[in-house]
Short mmCIF file of C-alpha atoms and ligand atoms in Angstrom, two decimals:
data_model
loop_
_atom_site.label_atom_id
_atom_site.label_comp_id
_atom_site.label_asym_id
_atom_site.label_seq_id
_atom_site.Cartn_x
_atom_site.Cartn_y
_atom_site.Cartn_z
CA UNK A 28 30.61 -96.83 96.92
CA UNK A 29 28.30 -93.81 97.11
CA UNK A 30 29.92 -90.45 96.41
CA UNK A 31 30.64 -88.35 99.53
CA UNK A 32 28.93 -84.92 99.45
CA UNK A 33 30.84 -81.65 99.14
CA UNK A 34 29.83 -78.39 100.80
CA UNK A 35 30.83 -75.11 99.14
CA UNK A 36 30.65 -71.95 101.23
CA UNK A 37 30.03 -68.96 98.93
CA UNK A 38 27.83 -68.91 95.85
CA UNK A 39 29.74 -66.32 93.85
CA UNK A 40 31.49 -67.17 90.58
CA UNK A 41 34.07 -69.57 92.03
CA UNK A 42 31.59 -71.46 94.24
CA UNK A 43 28.90 -71.83 91.59
CA UNK A 44 31.39 -72.85 88.88
CA UNK A 45 32.86 -75.50 91.17
CA UNK A 46 29.36 -76.65 92.09
CA UNK A 47 28.50 -77.03 88.40
CA UNK A 48 31.80 -78.84 87.65
CA UNK A 49 31.17 -81.31 90.49
CA UNK A 50 27.52 -81.87 89.55
CA UNK A 51 28.63 -82.71 85.99
CA UNK A 52 30.67 -85.54 87.61
CA UNK A 53 27.73 -86.74 89.70
CA UNK A 54 29.04 -85.45 93.06
CA UNK A 55 26.35 -84.37 95.56
CA UNK A 56 26.95 -80.65 96.30
CA UNK A 57 25.45 -78.05 98.61
CA UNK A 58 26.29 -74.36 98.12
CA UNK A 59 25.72 -71.91 100.99
CA UNK A 60 25.25 -68.33 99.84
CA UNK A 61 24.66 -65.48 102.26
CA UNK A 62 23.00 -63.26 99.65
CA UNK A 63 20.13 -63.64 97.17
CA UNK A 64 20.08 -63.70 93.35
CA UNK A 65 20.01 -61.61 91.26
CA UNK A 66 22.03 -58.82 92.87
CA UNK A 67 24.48 -56.18 91.77
CA UNK A 68 28.14 -56.62 92.73
CA UNK A 69 31.15 -54.31 92.58
CA UNK A 70 32.93 -55.62 89.50
CA UNK A 71 34.22 -54.27 86.17
CA UNK A 72 32.16 -57.10 84.59
CA UNK A 73 34.94 -57.64 82.03
CA UNK A 74 36.01 -61.31 81.71
CA UNK A 75 39.37 -61.65 80.05
CA UNK A 76 41.84 -64.51 79.96
CA UNK A 77 41.77 -68.27 80.22
CA UNK A 78 38.66 -68.42 82.36
CA UNK A 79 36.71 -68.12 79.12
CA UNK A 80 38.13 -71.51 78.10
CA UNK A 81 37.00 -72.95 81.44
CA UNK A 82 33.51 -71.58 80.77
CA UNK A 83 33.50 -73.20 77.31
CA UNK A 84 34.69 -76.57 78.69
CA UNK A 85 31.94 -76.59 81.33
CA UNK A 86 29.32 -75.64 78.74
CA UNK A 87 28.74 -72.25 80.40
CA UNK A 88 30.08 -69.83 77.81
CA UNK A 89 27.06 -70.32 75.53
CA UNK A 90 24.81 -69.76 78.52
CA UNK A 91 26.41 -66.37 79.25
CA UNK A 92 26.32 -65.41 75.56
CA UNK A 93 22.63 -66.24 75.37
CA UNK A 94 22.13 -64.10 78.47
CA UNK A 95 23.42 -61.12 76.47
CA UNK A 96 27.21 -61.09 77.12
CA UNK A 97 28.91 -58.51 74.88
CA UNK A 98 32.18 -59.35 73.14
CA UNK A 99 34.96 -56.74 73.62
CA UNK A 100 37.82 -56.38 71.11
CA UNK A 101 39.49 -53.01 71.81
CA UNK A 102 40.74 -50.97 74.72
CA UNK A 103 41.95 -47.41 75.28
CA UNK A 104 43.86 -45.85 78.19
CA UNK A 105 43.39 -42.30 79.54
CA UNK A 106 45.21 -40.33 82.16
CA UNK A 107 43.64 -37.00 83.11
CA UNK A 108 43.45 -35.18 79.77
CA UNK A 109 45.90 -37.47 77.95
CA UNK A 110 44.82 -40.48 75.93
CA UNK A 111 46.45 -43.38 74.12
CA UNK A 112 44.69 -44.45 70.90
CA UNK A 113 42.47 -47.56 71.06
CA UNK A 114 44.36 -50.85 70.70
CA UNK A 115 43.05 -54.29 69.80
CA UNK A 116 42.94 -56.65 72.77
CA UNK A 117 45.34 -59.58 72.14
CA UNK A 118 42.33 -61.82 72.81
CA UNK A 119 38.66 -60.93 73.10
CA UNK A 120 36.91 -60.40 76.42
CA UNK A 121 33.30 -61.02 77.45
CA UNK A 122 31.25 -58.39 79.31
CA UNK A 123 28.15 -59.33 81.31
CA UNK A 124 26.68 -57.80 84.46
CA UNK A 125 27.14 -59.77 87.69
CA UNK A 126 23.40 -59.23 88.20
CA UNK A 127 22.79 -61.57 85.28
CA UNK A 128 25.93 -63.75 85.44
CA UNK A 129 25.63 -64.99 89.04
CA UNK A 130 21.90 -65.58 88.55
CA UNK A 131 22.41 -67.61 85.36
CA UNK A 132 25.07 -69.78 87.06
CA UNK A 133 22.85 -70.28 90.14
CA UNK A 134 19.96 -71.44 87.93
CA UNK A 135 22.27 -73.82 86.04
CA UNK A 136 23.65 -75.27 89.29
CA UNK A 137 20.14 -76.01 90.53
CA UNK A 138 19.15 -77.45 87.13
CA UNK A 139 22.02 -79.92 87.47
CA UNK A 140 20.66 -81.09 90.83
CA UNK A 141 22.78 -78.90 93.12
CA UNK A 142 21.38 -77.90 96.51
CA UNK A 143 21.55 -74.08 96.71
CA UNK A 144 20.91 -72.53 100.10
CA UNK A 145 20.74 -68.87 99.21
CA UNK A 146 20.08 -66.30 101.88
CA UNK A 147 21.91 -68.59 104.34
CA UNK A 148 25.24 -67.63 105.91
CA UNK A 149 27.69 -70.36 106.95
CA UNK A 150 28.58 -69.49 110.52
CA UNK A 151 30.86 -72.38 111.37
CA UNK A 152 34.54 -71.48 111.77
CA UNK A 153 35.32 -75.00 110.62
CA UNK A 154 36.06 -75.53 106.93
CA UNK A 155 37.07 -79.13 107.55
CA UNK A 156 36.90 -82.28 105.46
CA UNK A 157 34.57 -82.02 102.47
CA UNK A 158 34.11 -78.22 102.79
CA UNK A 159 35.46 -75.71 100.26
CA UNK A 160 35.85 -72.02 101.03
CA UNK A 161 34.69 -69.80 98.13
CA UNK A 162 33.73 -66.80 100.28
CA UNK A 163 35.44 -64.18 98.14
CA UNK A 164 37.96 -61.55 99.21
CA UNK A 165 39.07 -61.39 102.81
CA UNK A 166 38.43 -57.95 104.21
CA UNK A 167 41.46 -55.99 105.39
CA UNK A 168 40.84 -52.49 106.73
CA UNK A 169 44.14 -51.05 105.62
CA UNK A 170 47.20 -51.91 103.54
CA UNK A 171 50.41 -49.94 104.15
CA UNK A 172 48.48 -46.93 105.46
CA UNK A 173 46.03 -46.98 102.51
CA UNK A 174 42.37 -47.93 102.45
CA UNK A 175 41.15 -49.40 99.16
CA UNK A 176 37.53 -49.30 98.09
CA UNK A 177 35.58 -50.20 94.97
CA UNK A 178 32.46 -48.57 93.46
CA UNK A 179 30.22 -49.64 90.62
CA UNK A 180 27.19 -48.26 88.81
CA UNK A 181 25.51 -48.90 85.47
CA UNK A 182 24.99 -45.87 83.25
CA UNK A 183 23.04 -44.88 80.13
CA UNK A 184 23.92 -42.23 77.52
CA UNK A 185 27.65 -42.94 77.44
CA UNK A 186 29.46 -43.10 74.08
CA UNK A 187 32.67 -45.13 74.28
CA UNK A 188 35.80 -44.81 72.10
CA UNK A 189 36.79 -48.42 72.73
CA UNK A 190 35.06 -51.53 74.12
CA UNK A 191 37.00 -51.05 77.35
CA UNK A 192 38.14 -47.61 78.47
CA UNK A 193 40.55 -47.39 81.41
CA UNK A 194 40.75 -43.96 83.03
CA UNK A 195 43.68 -43.60 85.45
CA UNK A 196 44.05 -40.86 88.05
CA UNK A 197 46.21 -40.35 91.15
CA UNK A 198 43.25 -41.62 93.21
CA UNK A 199 42.87 -44.91 91.34
CA UNK A 200 41.24 -46.02 88.11
CA UNK A 201 37.82 -46.31 86.53
CA UNK A 202 36.93 -48.81 83.79
CA UNK A 203 34.04 -48.37 81.37
CA UNK A 204 32.64 -51.23 79.28
CA UNK A 205 29.37 -52.01 77.63
CA UNK A 206 27.31 -54.83 79.17
CA UNK A 207 24.00 -56.45 78.13
CA UNK A 208 21.02 -54.30 77.33
CA UNK A 209 23.07 -51.28 76.22
CA UNK A 210 24.14 -50.25 79.73
CA UNK A 211 27.71 -49.19 80.45
CA UNK A 212 29.48 -50.53 83.53
CA UNK A 213 31.32 -47.73 85.37
CA UNK A 214 33.56 -49.34 87.97
CA UNK A 215 36.46 -47.90 89.94
CA UNK A 216 39.11 -48.91 92.43
CA UNK A 217 40.19 -46.02 94.65
CA UNK A 218 42.52 -45.44 97.53
CA UNK A 219 42.23 -43.17 100.51
CA UNK A 220 44.90 -42.41 103.07
CA UNK A 221 44.04 -43.56 106.58
CA UNK A 222 44.03 -39.94 107.82
CA UNK A 223 41.70 -38.64 105.02
CA UNK A 224 38.16 -37.77 106.06
CA UNK A 225 35.87 -40.29 104.36
CA UNK A 226 32.75 -38.24 105.00
CA UNK A 227 34.17 -35.10 103.41
CA UNK A 228 33.60 -36.24 99.82
CA UNK A 229 30.70 -37.80 98.00
CA UNK A 230 32.45 -40.96 96.96
CA UNK A 231 29.84 -41.77 94.31
CA UNK A 232 31.07 -38.69 92.45
CA UNK A 233 34.56 -40.20 92.28
CA UNK A 234 33.22 -42.45 89.53
CA UNK A 235 32.61 -39.37 87.36
CA UNK A 236 36.30 -38.36 87.50
CA UNK A 237 38.02 -35.08 88.26
CA UNK A 238 36.41 -32.01 86.61
CA UNK A 239 38.30 -31.36 83.37
CA UNK A 240 39.43 -34.98 82.94
CA UNK A 241 38.47 -37.02 79.89
CA UNK A 242 36.48 -39.33 82.19
CA UNK A 243 34.46 -36.38 83.48
CA UNK A 244 33.72 -35.30 79.90
CA UNK A 245 32.84 -38.86 78.86
CA UNK A 246 30.25 -39.10 81.64
CA UNK A 247 28.93 -35.54 81.33
CA UNK A 248 25.54 -36.66 79.98
CA UNK A 249 25.53 -40.07 81.68
CA UNK A 250 22.47 -41.15 83.62
CA UNK A 251 23.35 -43.47 86.49
CA UNK A 252 20.97 -46.35 87.25
CA UNK A 253 20.74 -45.75 90.98
CA UNK A 254 19.60 -49.26 91.92
CA UNK A 255 22.78 -50.71 90.41
CA UNK A 256 25.10 -48.65 92.59
CA UNK A 257 27.24 -50.68 95.01
CA UNK A 258 30.42 -50.27 97.02
CA UNK A 259 32.97 -52.42 98.83
CA UNK A 260 35.79 -51.50 101.19
CA UNK A 261 38.54 -53.34 102.98
CA UNK A 262 40.14 -54.63 99.78
CA UNK A 263 43.55 -56.25 100.11
CA UNK A 264 45.70 -56.60 97.00
CA UNK A 265 48.70 -58.30 98.61
CA UNK A 266 49.17 -61.60 96.75
CA UNK A 267 48.79 -64.77 98.87
CA UNK A 268 49.58 -68.41 98.09
CA UNK A 269 46.89 -71.10 98.27
CA UNK A 270 49.22 -73.52 100.12
CA UNK A 271 49.46 -70.99 102.96
CA UNK A 272 45.69 -71.16 103.53
CA UNK A 273 44.43 -73.53 106.19
CA UNK A 274 41.26 -74.41 104.24
CA UNK A 275 40.56 -75.75 100.74
CA UNK A 276 40.08 -72.40 98.93
CA UNK A 277 39.18 -71.19 95.46
CA UNK A 278 38.68 -67.76 93.85
CA UNK A 279 39.25 -64.56 95.82
CA UNK A 280 39.27 -66.62 99.05
CA UNK A 281 42.83 -67.55 98.02
CA UNK A 282 43.88 -64.08 96.96
CA UNK A 283 42.70 -61.12 94.92
CA UNK A 284 44.44 -60.03 91.72
CA UNK A 285 44.43 -56.23 91.10
CA UNK A 286 41.21 -55.41 89.21
CA UNK A 287 43.13 -53.49 86.53
CA UNK A 288 43.99 -56.86 84.96
CA UNK A 289 40.33 -57.78 84.46
CA UNK A 290 41.35 -61.29 85.50
CA UNK A 291 39.76 -61.93 88.93
CA UNK A 292 36.64 -63.57 87.51
CA UNK A 293 38.83 -65.65 85.22
CA UNK A 294 40.82 -66.84 88.26
CA UNK A 295 37.56 -67.70 90.00
CA UNK A 296 36.47 -69.88 87.04
CA UNK A 297 39.92 -71.41 86.56
CA UNK A 298 40.50 -72.22 90.24
CA UNK A 299 37.09 -73.87 90.36
CA UNK A 300 37.98 -76.05 87.38
CA UNK A 301 41.40 -76.89 88.87
CA UNK A 302 39.66 -78.10 92.02
CA UNK A 303 37.19 -80.44 90.30
CA UNK A 304 39.30 -83.58 89.77
CA UNK A 305 40.97 -83.73 93.24
CA UNK A 306 37.58 -83.17 94.87
CA UNK A 307 35.91 -85.83 92.71
CA UNK A 308 38.69 -88.25 93.70
CA UNK A 309 38.05 -87.44 97.39
CA UNK A 310 34.30 -87.85 96.94
CA UNK A 311 34.80 -91.29 95.39
CA UNK A 312 37.10 -92.39 98.23
CA UNK A 313 40.17 -92.48 95.94
CA UNK A 314 42.11 -89.75 97.76
CA UNK A 315 42.45 -88.51 101.35
CA UNK A 316 41.07 -85.01 102.08
CA UNK A 317 44.50 -83.68 103.02
CA UNK A 318 45.93 -84.78 99.67
CA UNK A 319 42.96 -83.40 97.70
CA UNK A 320 43.28 -80.03 99.46
CA UNK A 321 47.02 -80.00 98.81
CA UNK A 322 46.51 -80.78 95.13
CA UNK A 323 43.97 -77.98 94.72
CA UNK A 324 46.35 -75.51 96.37
CA UNK A 325 49.39 -76.65 94.37
CA UNK A 326 47.50 -76.44 91.09
CA UNK A 327 46.26 -72.93 91.86
CA UNK A 328 49.69 -71.66 92.94
CA UNK A 329 51.36 -73.15 89.85
CA UNK A 330 48.75 -71.56 87.57
CA UNK A 331 48.48 -68.11 89.18
CA UNK A 332 51.89 -67.37 90.76
CA UNK A 333 53.50 -65.59 87.81
CA UNK A 334 50.27 -63.78 86.90
CA UNK A 335 49.94 -62.37 90.42
CA UNK A 336 53.55 -61.17 90.49
CA UNK A 337 53.15 -59.31 87.17
CA UNK A 338 49.78 -57.88 88.24
CA UNK A 339 51.31 -56.50 91.44
CA UNK A 340 54.04 -54.82 89.42
CA UNK A 341 51.54 -53.39 86.89
CA UNK A 342 49.21 -52.09 89.58
CA UNK A 343 52.18 -50.41 91.31
CA UNK A 344 53.20 -48.70 88.03
CA UNK A 345 49.67 -47.56 87.19
CA UNK A 346 49.11 -46.03 90.62
CA UNK A 347 52.42 -44.20 90.86
CA UNK A 348 51.50 -40.61 89.85
CA UNK A 349 55.00 -39.82 88.50
CA UNK A 350 54.83 -42.89 86.21
CA UNK A 351 51.28 -42.44 84.91
CA UNK A 352 52.27 -40.03 82.13
CA UNK A 353 55.08 -42.30 81.01
CA UNK A 354 52.80 -45.31 81.07
CA UNK A 355 50.15 -43.74 78.83
CA UNK A 356 52.92 -42.75 76.36
CA UNK A 357 54.38 -46.26 76.50
CA UNK A 358 51.00 -47.85 75.83
CA UNK A 359 50.44 -45.39 72.95
CA UNK A 360 53.76 -46.18 71.25
CA UNK A 361 54.88 -49.63 72.31
CA UNK A 362 52.80 -52.52 71.03
CA UNK A 363 55.33 -54.84 72.69
CA UNK A 364 54.81 -53.31 76.16
CA UNK A 365 51.05 -53.46 75.88
CA UNK A 366 50.98 -57.08 74.61
CA UNK A 367 53.50 -58.21 77.26
CA UNK A 368 51.62 -56.57 80.15
CA UNK A 369 48.33 -58.06 78.87
CA UNK A 370 49.65 -61.59 78.33
CA UNK A 371 51.67 -61.86 81.54
CA UNK A 372 48.74 -60.87 83.73
CA UNK A 373 46.47 -63.54 82.29
C1 FAD B 407 36.60 -52.68 91.98
C2 FAD B 407 36.66 -54.08 91.42
C3 FAD B 407 36.59 -54.28 90.04
C4 FAD B 407 36.72 -55.56 89.52
N1 FAD B 407 36.64 -55.73 88.16
C5 FAD B 407 36.85 -56.95 87.62
C6 FAD B 407 36.80 -57.13 86.22
O1 FAD B 407 36.50 -56.23 85.43
N2 FAD B 407 37.08 -58.36 85.71
C7 FAD B 407 37.36 -59.42 86.55
O2 FAD B 407 37.62 -60.51 86.03
N3 FAD B 407 37.34 -59.29 87.88
C8 FAD B 407 37.10 -58.09 88.46
N4 FAD B 407 37.09 -57.94 89.80
C9 FAD B 407 37.32 -59.12 90.64
C10 FAD B 407 36.13 -60.08 90.70
O3 FAD B 407 34.96 -59.37 91.06
C11 FAD B 407 36.42 -61.19 91.71
O4 FAD B 407 37.71 -61.72 91.46
C12 FAD B 407 35.38 -62.30 91.66
O5 FAD B 407 34.12 -61.83 92.02
C13 FAD B 407 35.78 -63.44 92.59
O6 FAD B 407 34.79 -64.41 92.63
P1 FAD B 407 34.60 -65.28 93.96
O7 FAD B 407 33.52 -66.25 93.64
O8 FAD B 407 35.89 -65.77 94.45
O9 FAD B 407 34.07 -64.23 95.05
P2 FAD B 407 32.68 -63.46 95.09
O10 FAD B 407 32.14 -63.25 93.74
O11 FAD B 407 32.90 -62.30 95.98
O12 FAD B 407 31.71 -64.49 95.82
C14 FAD B 407 31.86 -64.86 97.17
C15 FAD B 407 30.46 -65.18 97.70
O13 FAD B 407 30.56 -65.75 98.99
C16 FAD B 407 29.45 -65.34 99.77
N5 FAD B 407 29.81 -65.51 101.16
C17 FAD B 407 30.83 -64.93 101.85
N6 FAD B 407 30.89 -65.40 103.11
C18 FAD B 407 29.85 -66.29 103.23
C19 FAD B 407 29.39 -67.12 104.30
N7 FAD B 407 29.99 -67.14 105.50
N8 FAD B 407 28.31 -67.93 104.07
C20 FAD B 407 27.71 -67.95 102.87
N9 FAD B 407 28.12 -67.18 101.82
C21 FAD B 407 29.18 -66.38 101.99
C22 FAD B 407 29.27 -63.88 99.36
O14 FAD B 407 27.97 -63.43 99.62
C23 FAD B 407 29.58 -63.94 97.87
O15 FAD B 407 28.42 -64.10 97.07
C24 FAD B 407 36.92 -56.67 90.38
C25 FAD B 407 36.95 -56.49 91.76
C26 FAD B 407 36.81 -55.19 92.29
C27 FAD B 407 36.84 -55.00 93.77
#
């Protein structure tokens, strides 16, 4: 029997990784991607957690390393003018710009015989049999009276104290990490009350931190690479279950984990890998679509449920101004707290 083709809507990390996983099993795959490669994306560009094992199993880790991915071994937390000393990461992370990463994966997918329709938006409402939704986060204008938005820029002339610096403020947080070519990724998640005037502030400046803060000092001499600047709004961080989705979903199309964990890309890679064997079975006529979709959802929920619950708790703590002081002190003094928070959100 000839293998039935699979259509993946969305050529971000989840869609391309699934496409590669399916091509390695000989399944015909078409990926629809609305954008073009390479392009900058709002992302901390810090891959940490089990997704790195997925990349290794699919033969992609070496590809990213050869593209210049930087290994990260330490992190340090800052709140305003307070800092916790750098700590070793319980396991190493990999830092690579999305500009390079998505492009490298797209080239690999095509090399394996995948049909990539970039610059083409899928307009059908139907994500029926044989179609996988990998369209990324679902926009939500507001969450409990708050609007979330993300900003990213690459910068030069930034000296870091640790491979990943997390700067927390009452507005949100900004992460700094070195990516390929000596650039530093400056990426923040911020919140704005619904009644705040968006036009009143230059939001790009939010990435530089409050005057007087350690972030502001760190970026005092920084030169931003203007063409790398990007922004997203309408972010929803309320965890969702894959079984509750009507379509076969992977990556952020299921749900988004708070960026502070540095685990969203990992979940994109992992969910793609979890989807490969049920979808191969469907393609070979060994499983009904309904069962394949159910298996993908069950696998994702079983793998990510606990992680999402811990991440929601951590994000809540980090963004509660009265707890931010305590948190920085805790991270500074309690190796147990730091290790537990790191491990449970991965
Ligand atoms: C501020 C911020 C910081 C972050 N930092 C980190 C970090 O440091 N580490 C980490 O691991 N994660 C981080 N993340 C999360 C990470 O970026 C996402 O989890 C990851 O990109 C999810 O991959 P995805 O493939 O599911 O979605 P995406 O990468 O968003 O890809 C979805 C793709 O689908 C395409 N698409 C959408 N609709 C259509 C359509 N109708 N037709 C065709 N194509 C379509 C889009 O163009 C897009 O390319 C961060 C997120 C934010 C917002």
